[in-house]
Amino acid sequence: MRIILVTGSGGAGRTTVAAATALAEARAGRRVLLVSEDVEPLPAQDGLRVLRPRPAGDFRREFLALQARSSTALDLLGAVPFEEAELTELPGSRPFALLRALRDAAEGDHELAVVDLPPLADALALLALPEQLRRYLRRLLPPERQAARALRPMLAQLAGVPMPAQWLYETTGRWETELAAVQAVVDAPTTSVRLVLEPGPAAVRALRTARLGLALQRLPLDSVVANRLLPAGSEDPWLAGLTAQQHRHLAELRTASGAAGADGAAGPVCVVDELPHLGRDPRGPEDLVLLAPARRPAAAPDPVPAWTVEDRREEDGVLVWHIGLPGAVKEDLSLVRRGDELLLTVGPFRRNVPLPAALRRCTVTGAGLVEGDLRVRFTPDPGLWPRTP
């Protein structure tokens, strides 16, 4: 199943584009799921279903389930349990509800899922969240230590009191399973991102930021949607001036979608779809039909820039890890080796990247950025590499 994640600049119309995309695909005969919290009610359409994340209900359900699992420990502490009616949603529960909706979308029998994500910065943080949380769980409760949970019931009988750590291990294991399922959706080769922008002074910068953040998360950019384009040819000088300015920014956006970045690095060519300004807010399905990006074959999106290891031991005595980061500039780039991970910072984004197995037996001896290709040099550690006769 293909999944299109729709995001963009705040106020650029990403929810409308997501709904229009889903409706157009359903009318073309595909089974489509639209995941959106904010979309207006859509007309009944064969093959189209809408899934609305419910952060408040999701929070109450999870909290009550956790409370039930830890009831014995809470009783020992004399705690008074909460009732469902008195629970209110806490800040931060919205992203988790959306992640669960993303997982549920991938488990359906649909051909396509269109997911309405938050604005660009929040969407990139959301897509990075499953991997980050799994890393935190592994550090705080390593899997090998969780093997001791099998002994908890016996220890509880010997001690005569329940062992609270049991529910902690069980909860951690459940979270790991759920986060891994979401991460599998994000990493799937049939998952891509559609970026909605309104041509203006900030559009090119938003595109470059999106490309960089998506490349770091290994996510392909499906297309760019230039939304709310004003009609050309107006005799009104004021409107004609606005139109001319907007189309200049559109030309810049088209150039940036396949041309060199600030350091001369050329990114992969990206399709730019143009959608008209209707002169009003969309009013129903017929307006949505006018705002649907062009339909494309249900094939996997273009791959993201490759991350590969080049063996140059015979020539230079090193292994070179090529990390594709289109649009990255040296001034905003830093990396630190820590154990079996590379702490990679690119502009406003950071990711802890696991090292390939061969590079874990090496030391970092240099790095350079060449046309969007970060080349990290590793020298094999003689004490860890097998000797050749």
Short mmCIF file of C-alpha atoms in Angstrom, two decimals, residues 77-287:
data_model
loop_
_atom_site.label_atom_id
_atom_site.label_comp_id
_atom_site.label_asym_id
_atom_site.label_seq_id
_atom_site.Cartn_x
_atom_site.Cartn_y
_atom_site.Cartn_z
CA LEU A 77 1.29 3.65 47.59
CA GLY A 78 -2.28 4.43 48.67
CA ALA A 79 -3.05 6.23 45.40
CA VAL A 80 -6.65 7.01 44.44
CA PRO A 81 -7.28 5.94 40.82
CA PHE A 82 -8.67 8.36 38.26
CA GLU A 83 -12.03 7.93 36.59
CA GLU A 84 -12.43 8.49 32.85
CA ALA A 85 -14.75 11.46 33.28
CA GLU A 86 -12.15 13.51 35.14
CA LEU A 87 -9.29 13.00 32.68
CA THR A 88 -8.41 15.84 30.31
CA GLU A 89 -5.94 15.75 27.42
CA LEU A 90 -2.39 16.77 28.33
CA PRO A 91 -0.12 18.85 26.06
CA GLY A 92 1.94 16.59 23.84
CA SER A 93 -0.69 13.88 23.35
CA ARG A 94 -1.62 15.06 19.85
CA PRO A 95 1.55 13.75 18.09
CA PHE A 96 1.13 10.31 19.65
CA ALA A 97 -2.48 10.09 18.49
CA LEU A 98 -1.36 10.94 14.96
CA LEU A 99 1.42 8.33 15.07
CA ARG A 100 -1.08 5.67 16.12
CA ALA A 101 -3.39 6.75 13.30
CA LEU A 102 -0.47 6.38 10.89
CA ARG A 103 0.15 2.86 12.15
CA ASP A 104 -3.55 2.00 11.86
CA ALA A 105 -3.66 3.37 8.31
CA ALA A 106 -0.93 0.99 7.22
CA GLU A 107 -2.84 -1.99 8.62
CA GLY A 108 -5.97 -1.47 6.51
CA ASP A 109 -6.91 -3.00 3.18
CA HIS A 110 -6.59 0.28 1.28
CA GLU A 111 -4.54 0.88 -1.83
CA LEU A 112 -3.59 4.40 -0.76
CA ALA A 113 -3.49 6.32 2.51
CA VAL A 114 -3.26 10.12 2.46
CA VAL A 115 -2.13 11.52 5.82
CA ASP A 116 -2.64 15.19 6.69
CA LEU A 117 0.40 16.11 8.78
CA PRO A 118 1.08 19.28 10.82
CA PRO A 119 3.11 22.17 9.32
CA LEU A 120 6.58 21.36 8.05
CA ALA A 121 8.71 21.83 11.17
CA ASP A 122 6.29 19.90 13.38
CA ALA A 123 5.86 17.19 10.72
CA LEU A 124 9.61 16.58 10.48
CA ALA A 125 9.85 16.37 14.28
CA LEU A 126 6.89 13.98 14.33
CA LEU A 127 8.43 11.65 11.72
CA ALA A 128 11.69 11.54 13.71
CA LEU A 129 9.91 10.80 17.00
CA PRO A 130 9.52 6.97 16.79
CA GLU A 131 13.23 6.38 16.23
CA GLN A 132 14.17 8.85 18.98
CA LEU A 133 11.85 7.30 21.54
CA ARG A 134 13.02 3.76 20.70
CA ARG A 135 16.60 4.89 21.26
CA TYR A 136 15.71 6.40 24.64
CA LEU A 137 13.94 3.19 25.69
CA ARG A 138 16.92 1.05 24.71
CA ARG A 139 19.27 3.26 26.73
CA LEU A 140 17.06 3.42 29.83
CA LEU A 141 15.92 -0.21 29.75
CA PRO A 142 18.30 -2.28 27.61
CA PRO A 143 16.66 -5.39 26.08
CA GLU A 144 19.12 -7.74 27.77
CA ARG A 145 18.08 -6.49 31.20
CA GLN A 146 14.44 -7.07 30.41
CA ALA A 147 15.14 -10.79 30.41
CA ALA A 148 15.11 -10.53 34.19
CA ARG A 149 11.37 -9.82 34.13
CA ALA A 150 10.74 -13.58 33.92
CA LEU A 151 12.07 -13.81 37.48
CA ARG A 152 9.79 -11.10 38.86
CA PRO A 153 6.82 -13.34 39.79
CA MET A 154 9.10 -15.70 41.73
CA LEU A 155 10.86 -12.82 43.48
CA ALA A 156 7.50 -11.31 44.37
CA GLN A 157 6.42 -14.57 46.05
CA LEU A 158 9.66 -14.77 48.01
CA ALA A 159 9.47 -11.15 49.11
CA GLY A 160 5.78 -11.29 49.85
CA VAL A 161 5.06 -8.03 47.97
CA PRO A 162 4.47 -7.26 44.28
CA MET A 163 7.44 -6.13 42.23
CA PRO A 164 6.54 -2.84 40.49
CA ALA A 165 9.25 -3.27 37.86
CA GLN A 166 7.22 -6.01 36.16
CA TRP A 167 4.63 -3.63 34.72
CA LEU A 168 7.40 -1.22 33.76
CA TYR A 169 9.06 -3.87 31.61
CA GLU A 170 5.73 -4.90 30.12
CA THR A 171 4.82 -1.31 29.29
CA THR A 172 8.23 -0.70 27.77
CA GLY A 173 7.92 -3.79 25.62
CA ARG A 174 4.49 -2.70 24.38
CA TRP A 175 5.75 0.80 23.56
CA GLU A 176 8.70 -0.66 21.68
CA THR A 177 6.37 -2.83 19.60
CA GLU A 178 4.08 0.08 18.75
CA LEU A 179 6.94 2.45 17.94
CA ALA A 180 8.60 -0.19 15.75
CA ALA A 181 5.34 -0.57 13.81
CA VAL A 182 5.17 3.20 13.20
CA GLN A 183 8.86 3.30 12.26
CA ALA A 184 8.25 0.55 9.70
CA VAL A 185 5.58 2.73 8.08
CA VAL A 186 7.91 5.74 7.92
CA ASP A 187 10.76 3.63 6.50
CA ALA A 188 8.63 1.75 3.96
CA PRO A 189 9.75 2.28 0.33
CA THR A 190 6.15 3.13 -0.62
CA THR A 191 5.92 6.04 1.85
CA SER A 192 6.64 9.53 0.55
CA VAL A 193 6.03 13.18 1.41
CA ARG A 194 4.06 15.78 -0.56
CA LEU A 195 5.02 19.38 0.20
CA VAL A 196 2.37 22.13 -0.12
CA LEU A 197 3.66 25.70 -0.51
CA GLU A 198 2.19 29.04 -1.51
CA PRO A 199 4.67 30.72 -3.89
CA GLY A 200 6.21 33.59 -1.98
CA PRO A 201 9.49 34.84 -0.52
CA ALA A 202 9.76 31.90 1.92
CA ALA A 203 8.81 29.09 -0.48
CA VAL A 204 12.30 28.21 -1.74
CA ARG A 205 13.70 28.26 1.79
CA ALA A 206 10.91 25.94 2.94
CA LEU A 207 11.65 23.55 0.06
CA ARG A 208 15.36 23.40 0.92
CA THR A 209 14.58 22.89 4.61
CA ALA A 210 12.15 20.10 3.77
CA ARG A 211 14.63 18.38 1.45
CA LEU A 212 17.35 18.46 4.06
CA GLY A 213 15.13 17.19 6.89
CA LEU A 214 13.63 14.45 4.73
CA ALA A 215 17.04 13.33 3.46
CA LEU A 216 18.24 12.98 7.04
CA GLN A 217 15.21 10.80 7.81
CA ARG A 218 15.63 8.85 4.52
CA LEU A 219 12.20 9.91 3.22
CA PRO A 220 11.56 10.72 -0.46
CA LEU A 221 9.81 13.88 -1.58
CA ASP A 222 6.84 12.86 -3.72
CA SER A 223 6.16 16.29 -5.24
CA VAL A 224 5.83 19.99 -4.48
CA VAL A 225 2.37 21.57 -4.73
CA ALA A 226 2.38 25.28 -5.58
CA ASN A 227 -1.00 26.27 -4.18
CA ARG A 228 -3.30 29.28 -4.66
CA LEU A 229 -1.85 30.60 -7.90
CA LEU A 230 -3.50 33.82 -9.05
CA PRO A 231 -4.72 34.01 -12.65
CA ALA A 232 -2.49 35.79 -15.15
CA GLY A 233 -3.67 38.47 -17.54
CA SER A 234 -5.62 40.67 -15.13
CA GLU A 235 -6.17 44.28 -16.23
CA ASP A 236 -6.19 45.44 -12.61
CA PRO A 237 -2.66 46.85 -11.92
CA TRP A 238 -2.74 45.84 -8.27
CA LEU A 239 -3.76 42.25 -9.00
CA ALA A 240 -1.39 42.07 -11.98
CA GLY A 241 1.48 43.14 -9.75
CA LEU A 242 0.66 40.46 -7.17
CA THR A 243 0.37 37.85 -9.90
CA ALA A 244 3.71 38.81 -11.44
CA GLN A 245 5.41 38.62 -8.03
CA GLN A 246 3.86 35.25 -7.29
CA HIS A 247 4.93 33.83 -10.65
CA ARG A 248 8.49 35.03 -10.09
CA HIS A 249 8.54 33.04 -6.87
CA LEU A 250 7.01 30.09 -8.73
CA ALA A 251 9.86 30.21 -11.25
CA GLU A 252 12.36 30.24 -8.37
CA LEU A 253 10.56 27.27 -6.84
CA ARG A 254 10.73 25.33 -10.11
CA THR A 255 14.44 26.09 -10.40
CA ALA A 256 15.10 25.05 -6.81
CA SER A 257 13.16 21.82 -7.29
CA GLY A 258 15.90 20.48 -9.55
CA ALA A 259 18.78 22.88 -9.46
CA ALA A 260 21.82 23.53 -7.31
CA GLY A 261 21.54 24.49 -3.66
CA ALA A 262 23.53 27.10 -1.74
CA ASP A 263 26.74 25.06 -1.93
CA GLY A 264 26.29 24.09 -5.58
CA ALA A 265 24.77 20.73 -4.66
CA ALA A 266 22.11 19.57 -7.07
CA GLY A 267 19.20 17.73 -5.53
CA PRO A 268 16.96 15.21 -7.25
CA VAL A 269 14.48 16.72 -9.69
CA CYS A 270 11.07 17.09 -8.07
CA VAL A 271 7.72 17.55 -9.80
CA VAL A 272 5.96 20.87 -9.12
CA ASP A 273 2.16 20.78 -9.39
CA GLU A 274 0.33 24.09 -9.84
CA LEU A 275 -3.10 24.61 -8.25
CA PRO A 276 -5.29 27.66 -8.83
CA HIS A 277 -6.61 30.19 -6.35
CA LEU A 278 -10.39 29.81 -6.45
CA GLY A 279 -11.01 33.31 -5.14
CA ARG A 280 -12.76 31.80 -2.12
CA ASP A 281 -12.47 28.97 0.35
CA PRO A 282 -13.30 25.56 -1.17
CA ARG A 283 -17.04 24.81 -1.02
CA GLY A 284 -17.57 21.13 -1.40
CA PRO A 285 -16.42 18.26 -3.58
CA GLU A 286 -16.56 20.05 -6.93
CA ASP A 287 -14.10 22.65 -5.67
#
